[in-house]
CSV table of C-alpha atoms and ligand atoms in Angstrom, one decimal:
chain,number,residue,atom,x,y,z
A,1,UNK,CA,-128.1,99.0,21.1
A,2,UNK,CA,-131.6,100.3,22.0
A,3,UNK,CA,-133.5,97.4,23.5
A,4,UNK,CA,-137.2,97.2,24.2
A,5,UNK,CA,-138.6,94.7,26.8
A,6,UNK,CA,-142.1,93.2,26.2
A,7,UNK,CA,-143.8,91.6,29.2
A,8,UNK,CA,-141.9,94.2,31.2
A,9,UNK,CA,-143.7,93.6,34.5
A,10,UNK,CA,-143.2,89.8,34.4
A,11,UNK,CA,-140.6,87.8,36.2
A,12,UNK,CA,-138.3,87.7,33.2
A,13,UNK,CA,-139.2,91.2,32.2
A,14,UNK,CA,-137.8,92.5,35.5
A,15,UNK,CA,-134.7,90.4,35.1
A,16,UNK,CA,-134.1,91.8,31.6
A,17,UNK,CA,-134.5,95.4,32.7
A,18,UNK,CA,-132.0,94.8,35.6
A,19,UNK,CA,-129.5,93.1,33.2
A,20,UNK,CA,-129.8,95.9,30.6
A,21,UNK,CA,-128.9,98.4,33.4
A,22,UNK,CA,-125.7,96.4,34.2
A,23,UNK,CA,-124.4,95.6,30.7
A,24,UNK,CA,-122.4,98.1,28.6
A,25,UNK,CA,-123.5,98.8,25.0
A,26,UNK,CA,-127.2,98.3,25.6
A,27,UNK,CA,-129.9,100.8,26.8
A,28,UNK,CA,-133.6,100.2,27.6
A,29,UNK,CA,-135.6,102.2,25.0
A,30,UNK,CA,-139.1,100.9,25.8
A,31,UNK,CA,-141.2,98.7,28.0
A,32,UNK,CA,-144.4,97.0,26.9
A,33,UNK,CA,-147.1,95.2,28.9
A,34,UNK,CA,-150.5,93.8,27.9
A,35,UNK,CA,-153.6,96.1,27.9
A,36,UNK,CA,-155.0,96.4,31.4
A,37,UNK,CA,-151.8,95.2,33.1
A,38,UNK,CA,-151.7,96.5,36.7
A,39,UNK,CA,-148.3,98.3,36.2
A,40,UNK,CA,-149.4,100.2,33.0
A,41,UNK,CA,-147.9,103.7,33.0
A,42,UNK,CA,-145.5,103.1,35.9
A,43,UNK,CA,-141.7,103.6,35.5
A,44,UNK,CA,-140.1,100.4,34.2
A,45,UNK,CA,-137.0,100.8,36.4
A,46,UNK,CA,-139.1,101.2,39.5
A,47,UNK,CA,-141.3,98.1,38.6
A,48,UNK,CA,-138.0,96.1,38.2
A,49,UNK,CA,-136.8,97.2,41.6
A,50,UNK,CA,-134.3,99.8,40.3
A,51,UNK,CA,-134.2,103.6,40.6
A,52,UNK,CA,-136.6,105.3,38.1
A,53,UNK,CA,-135.2,105.2,34.6
A,54,UNK,CA,-137.7,107.4,32.8
A,55,UNK,CA,-139.1,104.6,30.6
A,56,UNK,CA,-142.9,104.2,31.2
A,57,UNK,CA,-144.6,100.9,30.7
A,58,UNK,CA,-147.0,101.2,27.8
A,59,UNK,CA,-149.2,99.0,25.6
A,60,UNK,CA,-148.2,100.8,22.4
A,61,UNK,CA,-145.8,98.2,21.0
A,62,UNK,CA,-145.8,99.8,17.5
A,63,UNK,CA,-144.3,103.0,18.8
A,64,UNK,CA,-141.8,101.2,21.1
A,65,UNK,CA,-140.6,98.9,18.3
A,66,UNK,CA,-140.1,101.9,15.9
A,67,UNK,CA,-137.7,103.4,18.4
A,68,UNK,CA,-135.7,100.2,19.1
A,69,UNK,CA,-133.0,98.1,17.5
A,70,UNK,CA,-134.1,95.0,19.2
A,71,UNK,CA,-136.9,93.5,21.4
A,72,UNK,CA,-136.5,91.0,24.2
A,73,UNK,CA,-139.7,88.9,24.4
A,74,UNK,CA,-140.4,86.5,27.3
A,75,UNK,CA,-144.2,86.6,27.3
A,76,UNK,CA,-146.8,84.1,26.0
A,77,UNK,CA,-147.2,82.4,22.6
A,78,UNK,CA,-150.1,84.5,21.3
A,79,UNK,CA,-148.3,87.7,22.2
A,80,UNK,CA,-145.0,86.5,20.7
A,81,UNK,CA,-146.8,85.8,17.4
A,82,UNK,CA,-148.0,89.4,17.3
A,83,UNK,CA,-144.6,90.8,18.3
A,84,UNK,CA,-142.9,88.8,15.5
A,85,UNK,CA,-145.1,90.6,12.9
A,86,UNK,CA,-144.3,94.0,14.5
A,87,UNK,CA,-140.6,93.3,14.8
A,88,UNK,CA,-140.5,92.3,11.1
A,89,UNK,CA,-142.3,95.5,10.1
A,90,UNK,CA,-139.8,97.5,12.1
A,91,UNK,CA,-136.9,95.3,10.7
A,92,UNK,CA,-135.4,94.9,14.1
A,93,UNK,CA,-133.9,92.0,16.2
A,94,UNK,CA,-136.5,89.8,18.0
A,95,UNK,CA,-135.1,87.6,20.8
A,96,UNK,CA,-137.8,85.1,21.7
A,97,UNK,CA,-137.6,83.3,25.1
A,98,UNK,CA,-141.3,82.5,25.3
A,99,UNK,CA,-142.0,78.8,25.7
A,100,UNK,CA,-145.0,76.6,25.3
A,101,UNK,CA,-145.2,77.5,21.6
A,102,UNK,CA,-147.1,75.0,19.4
A,103,UNK,CA,-145.9,73.9,16.0
A,104,UNK,CA,-148.6,76.3,14.6
A,105,UNK,CA,-147.1,79.2,16.6
A,106,UNK,CA,-143.6,78.4,15.3
A,107,UNK,CA,-144.8,78.2,11.7
A,108,UNK,CA,-146.6,81.6,12.2
A,109,UNK,CA,-143.4,83.4,13.1
A,110,UNK,CA,-141.4,81.9,10.3
A,111,UNK,CA,-142.4,84.5,7.6
A,112,UNK,CA,-141.3,87.3,10.0
A,113,UNK,CA,-137.7,85.9,9.8
A,114,UNK,CA,-137.6,87.1,6.2
A,115,UNK,CA,-137.3,90.6,7.6
A,116,UNK,CA,-136.3,90.4,11.2
A,117,UNK,CA,-133.3,88.7,12.8
A,118,UNK,CA,-135.0,86.3,15.2
A,119,UNK,CA,-133.1,84.4,17.9
A,120,UNK,CA,-135.4,81.8,19.5
A,121,UNK,CA,-134.5,79.4,22.3
A,122,UNK,CA,-136.3,77.5,25.0
A,123,UNK,CA,-133.3,78.4,27.2
A,124,UNK,CA,-131.0,81.4,26.8
A,125,UNK,CA,-128.4,80.4,29.4
A,126,UNK,CA,-124.8,79.4,28.4
A,127,UNK,CA,-124.9,76.4,30.8
A,128,UNK,CA,-128.0,74.8,29.4
A,129,UNK,CA,-126.9,75.3,25.8
A,130,UNK,CA,-123.6,73.6,26.7
A,131,UNK,CA,-125.5,70.9,28.4
A,132,UNK,CA,-127.6,70.3,25.2
A,133,UNK,CA,-124.3,69.9,23.2
A,134,UNK,CA,-123.1,67.3,25.8
A,135,UNK,CA,-126.4,65.5,25.7
A,136,UNK,CA,-126.3,65.4,21.8
A,137,UNK,CA,-122.8,63.9,22.1
A,138,UNK,CA,-123.8,61.4,24.9
A,139,UNK,CA,-126.9,60.2,23.0
A,140,UNK,CA,-124.8,59.6,19.9
A,141,UNK,CA,-122.1,57.7,21.8
A,142,UNK,CA,-124.5,55.4,23.8
A,143,UNK,CA,-126.9,53.1,21.8
A,144,UNK,CA,-130.5,52.3,22.6
A,145,UNK,CA,-129.5,50.0,25.5
A,146,UNK,CA,-129.4,53.3,27.3
A,147,UNK,CA,-132.9,54.7,28.1
A,148,UNK,CA,-133.0,58.5,28.0
A,149,UNK,CA,-135.2,60.4,30.5
A,150,UNK,CA,-135.5,64.2,30.8
A,151,UNK,CA,-136.4,65.4,34.3
A,152,UNK,CA,-137.3,69.0,35.1
A,153,UNK,CA,-138.5,71.0,38.1
A,154,UNK,CA,-139.9,74.6,38.1
A,155,UNK,CA,-141.7,77.0,40.4
A,156,UNK,CA,-145.4,76.6,41.0
A,157,UNK,CA,-146.4,79.5,38.7
A,158,UNK,CA,-145.1,77.9,35.5
A,159,UNK,CA,-148.0,77.3,33.1
A,160,UNK,CA,-146.5,74.9,30.4
A,161,UNK,CA,-145.0,71.4,30.7
A,162,UNK,CA,-142.6,70.0,29.8
A,163,UNK,CA,-140.5,73.1,30.1
A,164,UNK,CA,-139.0,74.6,26.9
A,165,UNK,CA,-135.6,73.6,28.2
A,166,UNK,CA,-136.7,69.9,28.7
A,167,UNK,CA,-137.9,69.9,25.1
A,168,UNK,CA,-134.6,71.5,23.9
A,169,UNK,CA,-132.7,68.8,25.8
A,170,UNK,CA,-135.0,66.1,24.4
A,171,UNK,CA,-134.4,67.4,20.9
A,172,UNK,CA,-130.6,67.4,21.5
A,173,UNK,CA,-130.8,63.7,22.6
A,174,UNK,CA,-133.0,62.8,19.6
A,175,UNK,CA,-130.6,64.6,17.2
A,176,UNK,CA,-127.7,62.6,18.8
A,177,UNK,CA,-129.7,59.4,18.3
A,178,UNK,CA,-130.8,60.3,14.8
A,179,UNK,CA,-134.5,59.9,15.7
A,180,UNK,CA,-137.6,62.1,15.5
A,181,UNK,CA,-138.6,63.4,18.9
A,182,UNK,CA,-142.2,64.0,17.9
A,183,UNK,CA,-142.9,60.3,17.3
A,184,UNK,CA,-140.5,58.8,19.8
A,185,UNK,CA,-141.3,60.7,23.1
A,186,UNK,CA,-143.2,59.7,26.2
A,187,UNK,CA,-144.7,62.8,27.8
A,188,UNK,CA,-146.5,61.2,30.7
A,189,UNK,CA,-147.1,57.8,32.5
A,190,UNK,CA,-150.0,56.8,34.6
A,191,UNK,CA,-151.6,53.4,35.4
A,192,UNK,CA,-150.6,50.2,33.5
A,193,UNK,CA,-148.4,51.7,30.9
A,194,UNK,CA,-146.7,48.5,29.7
A,195,UNK,CA,-143.0,48.2,29.4
A,196,UNK,CA,-140.9,51.2,28.3
A,197,UNK,CA,-140.6,51.2,24.5
A,198,UNK,CA,-136.9,50.8,23.5
A,199,UNK,CA,-135.3,54.0,22.2
A,200,UNK,CA,-138.1,56.4,23.3
A,201,UNK,CA,-137.2,59.6,25.1
A,202,UNK,CA,-139.2,60.1,28.4
A,203,UNK,CA,-140.2,63.3,30.1
A,204,UNK,CA,-141.1,64.0,33.7
A,205,UNK,CA,-142.2,67.4,35.1
A,206,UNK,CA,-142.2,68.5,38.8
A,207,UNK,CA,-143.8,71.8,39.9
A,208,UNK,CA,-143.3,73.5,43.3
A,209,UNK,CA,-142.0,76.4,45.4
A,210,UNK,CA,-139.8,79.0,43.8
A,211,UNK,CA,-137.4,76.7,41.9
A,212,UNK,CA,-136.1,78.7,38.9
A,213,UNK,CA,-135.2,75.7,36.8
A,214,UNK,CA,-133.5,72.3,37.4
A,215,UNK,CA,-133.0,69.9,34.5
A,216,UNK,CA,-131.4,66.4,34.4
A,217,UNK,CA,-130.9,64.1,31.4
A,218,UNK,CA,-130.5,60.5,32.6
A,219,UNK,CA,-129.0,57.9,30.3
A,220,UNK,CA,-129.9,54.6,32.1
A,221,UNK,CA,-128.1,51.6,30.6
A,222,UNK,CA,-127.4,48.0,31.7
A,223,UNK,CA,-125.6,48.2,35.1
A,224,UNK,CA,-124.7,51.9,34.7
A,225,UNK,CA,-126.4,55.3,34.6
A,226,UNK,CA,-125.0,58.6,33.3
A,227,UNK,CA,-126.7,61.8,34.5
A,228,UNK,CA,-126.1,65.3,33.0
A,229,UNK,CA,-127.7,68.2,34.9
A,230,UNK,CA,-128.0,71.9,35.2
A,231,UNK,CA,-129.3,74.0,38.1
A,232,UNK,CA,-130.3,77.7,37.5
A,233,UNK,CA,-129.6,79.9,40.5
A,234,UNK,CA,-130.9,83.2,39.1
A,235,UNK,CA,-133.1,84.4,36.2
A,236,UNK,CA,-130.1,86.7,35.3
A,237,UNK,CA,-128.6,83.8,33.3
A,238,UNK,CA,-131.5,83.9,30.9
A,239,UNK,CA,-131.5,87.7,30.7
A,240,UNK,CA,-127.8,88.0,30.1
A,241,UNK,CA,-128.1,85.3,27.4
A,242,UNK,CA,-130.9,87.1,25.7
A,243,UNK,CA,-128.9,90.4,25.6
A,244,UNK,CA,-125.9,88.5,24.2
A,245,UNK,CA,-128.2,87.1,21.5
A,246,UNK,CA,-129.5,90.5,20.6
A,247,UNK,CA,-126.0,92.0,20.3
A,248,UNK,CA,-124.9,89.0,18.2
A,249,UNK,CA,-128.0,89.2,15.9
A,250,UNK,CA,-127.6,92.9,15.3
A,251,UNK,CA,-125.3,92.6,12.3
A,252,UNK,CA,-126.7,89.3,10.9
A,253,UNK,CA,-128.9,88.8,7.9
A,254,UNK,CA,-132.6,88.3,8.6
A,255,UNK,CA,-133.3,84.7,9.6
A,256,UNK,CA,-134.4,82.4,12.4
A,257,UNK,CA,-131.4,81.6,14.7
A,258,UNK,CA,-130.9,79.6,17.9
A,259,UNK,CA,-128.6,80.0,20.9
A,260,UNK,CA,-126.4,77.3,19.3
A,261,UNK,CA,-125.7,79.8,16.6
A,262,UNK,CA,-125.0,82.6,19.1
A,263,UNK,CA,-122.7,80.6,21.2
A,264,UNK,CA,-121.0,78.6,18.3
A,265,UNK,CA,-122.0,75.3,19.9
A,266,UNK,CA,-123.5,73.5,16.9
A,267,UNK,CA,-121.3,70.5,16.0
B,301,NAD,P1,-144.6,86.0,33.8
B,301,NAD,O1,-146.0,85.6,33.7
B,301,NAD,O2,-144.0,86.5,35.1
B,301,NAD,O3,-144.4,87.2,32.7
B,301,NAD,C1,-144.9,87.3,31.4
B,301,NAD,C2,-145.4,88.7,31.2
B,301,NAD,O4,-145.8,88.8,29.8
B,301,NAD,C3,-146.5,89.1,32.1
B,301,NAD,O5,-146.2,90.3,32.8
B,301,NAD,C4,-147.7,89.4,31.1
B,301,NAD,O6,-148.5,90.4,31.5
B,301,NAD,C5,-146.9,89.7,29.8
B,301,NAD,N1,-147.7,89.6,28.6
B,301,NAD,C6,-148.5,88.6,28.3
B,301,NAD,N2,-149.1,88.9,27.1
B,301,NAD,C7,-148.7,90.1,26.7
B,301,NAD,C8,-148.9,91.0,25.6
B,301,NAD,N3,-149.8,90.6,24.6
B,301,NAD,N4,-148.3,92.1,25.5
B,301,NAD,C9,-147.4,92.5,26.5
B,301,NAD,N5,-147.1,91.8,27.6
B,301,NAD,C10,-147.7,90.6,27.7
B,301,NAD,O7,-143.7,84.8,33.1
B,301,NAD,P2,-142.1,84.6,33.2
B,301,NAD,O8,-141.8,83.7,34.3
B,301,NAD,O9,-141.4,85.9,33.1
B,301,NAD,O10,-141.9,83.8,31.8
B,301,NAD,C11,-142.3,84.3,30.6
B,301,NAD,C12,-142.0,83.3,29.5
B,301,NAD,O11,-140.6,83.1,29.4
B,301,NAD,C13,-142.6,81.9,29.8
B,301,NAD,O12,-143.0,81.3,28.5
B,301,NAD,C14,-141.4,81.1,30.3
B,301,NAD,O13,-141.5,79.7,30.2
B,301,NAD,C15,-140.3,81.7,29.5
B,301,NAD,N6,-138.9,81.6,30.0
B,301,NAD,C16,-138.0,81.3,29.1
B,301,NAD,C17,-136.7,81.3,29.5
B,301,NAD,C18,-135.6,81.0,28.4
B,301,NAD,O14,-134.4,81.1,28.7
B,301,NAD,N7,-136.0,80.9,27.1
B,301,NAD,C19,-136.3,81.4,30.8
B,301,NAD,C20,-137.3,81.7,31.7
B,301,NAD,C21,-138.6,81.8,31.3
């Protein structure tokens, strides 16, 4: 499968290019960066810390998509909206790992799913998606006597909060509880907040150092606490998951899919 990487000079872009080089059945067919990016024109393999692979980094997404079967996209919401249109025009697979997307952003990519096979997830790792399934189950089993709090820590360069993964886990807890996360979540606390509303799902975000991604879901009940957690040791887990998603989506009908679909985890 010919895969293009957009955001090729980014942290995830590099991890994707290295993973493609290691996995059978996929080949890097193109590498895209934003206009004016410092690595424009350089060899994508070299930028990712590999030997040269003959694929130059370009800003011509149209040409790159025309020569690809799928695109791996870990960039930024505005860029992902544009790439969704181009992937739909080219009728290829679009794997979206970009986080921090608003409801508007998500609505904007929906029409593209009529033509492209889109797999979108706030976290592409096997472990986190398994964790989400366990959280869904725990939240369904334990009633509102158990307060649910989602904790996350990421490196200092991360620009959005809570993380896409924290939201994915919060969504899994809300599904298990049968409540609407949008109206029942507490995103921050400061000052005299009053008592914790029963049944709400709380979020807390820590930022620092080079932490790739730590997440815990705490279910704190009367006299006992259950904690489910995941610790990412390397960005390769997201890159490998994204490639698995692309290979899975290749023979599907157009549509908007999640990692639950790819991994068969949906109850
Ligand atoms: P990064 O800043 O290192 O890389 C993003 C890259 O995208 C940059 O090189 C930037 O120049 C490029 N870019 C931005 N706009 C572009 C455009 N219009 N065209 C082409 N390239 C463009 O960030 P990162 O740490 O690699 O993370 C990228 C995104 O992936 C973030 O939203 C992050 O939260 C998310 N992420 C998701 C997962 C997951 O599993 N879903 C895992 C890790 C990171």
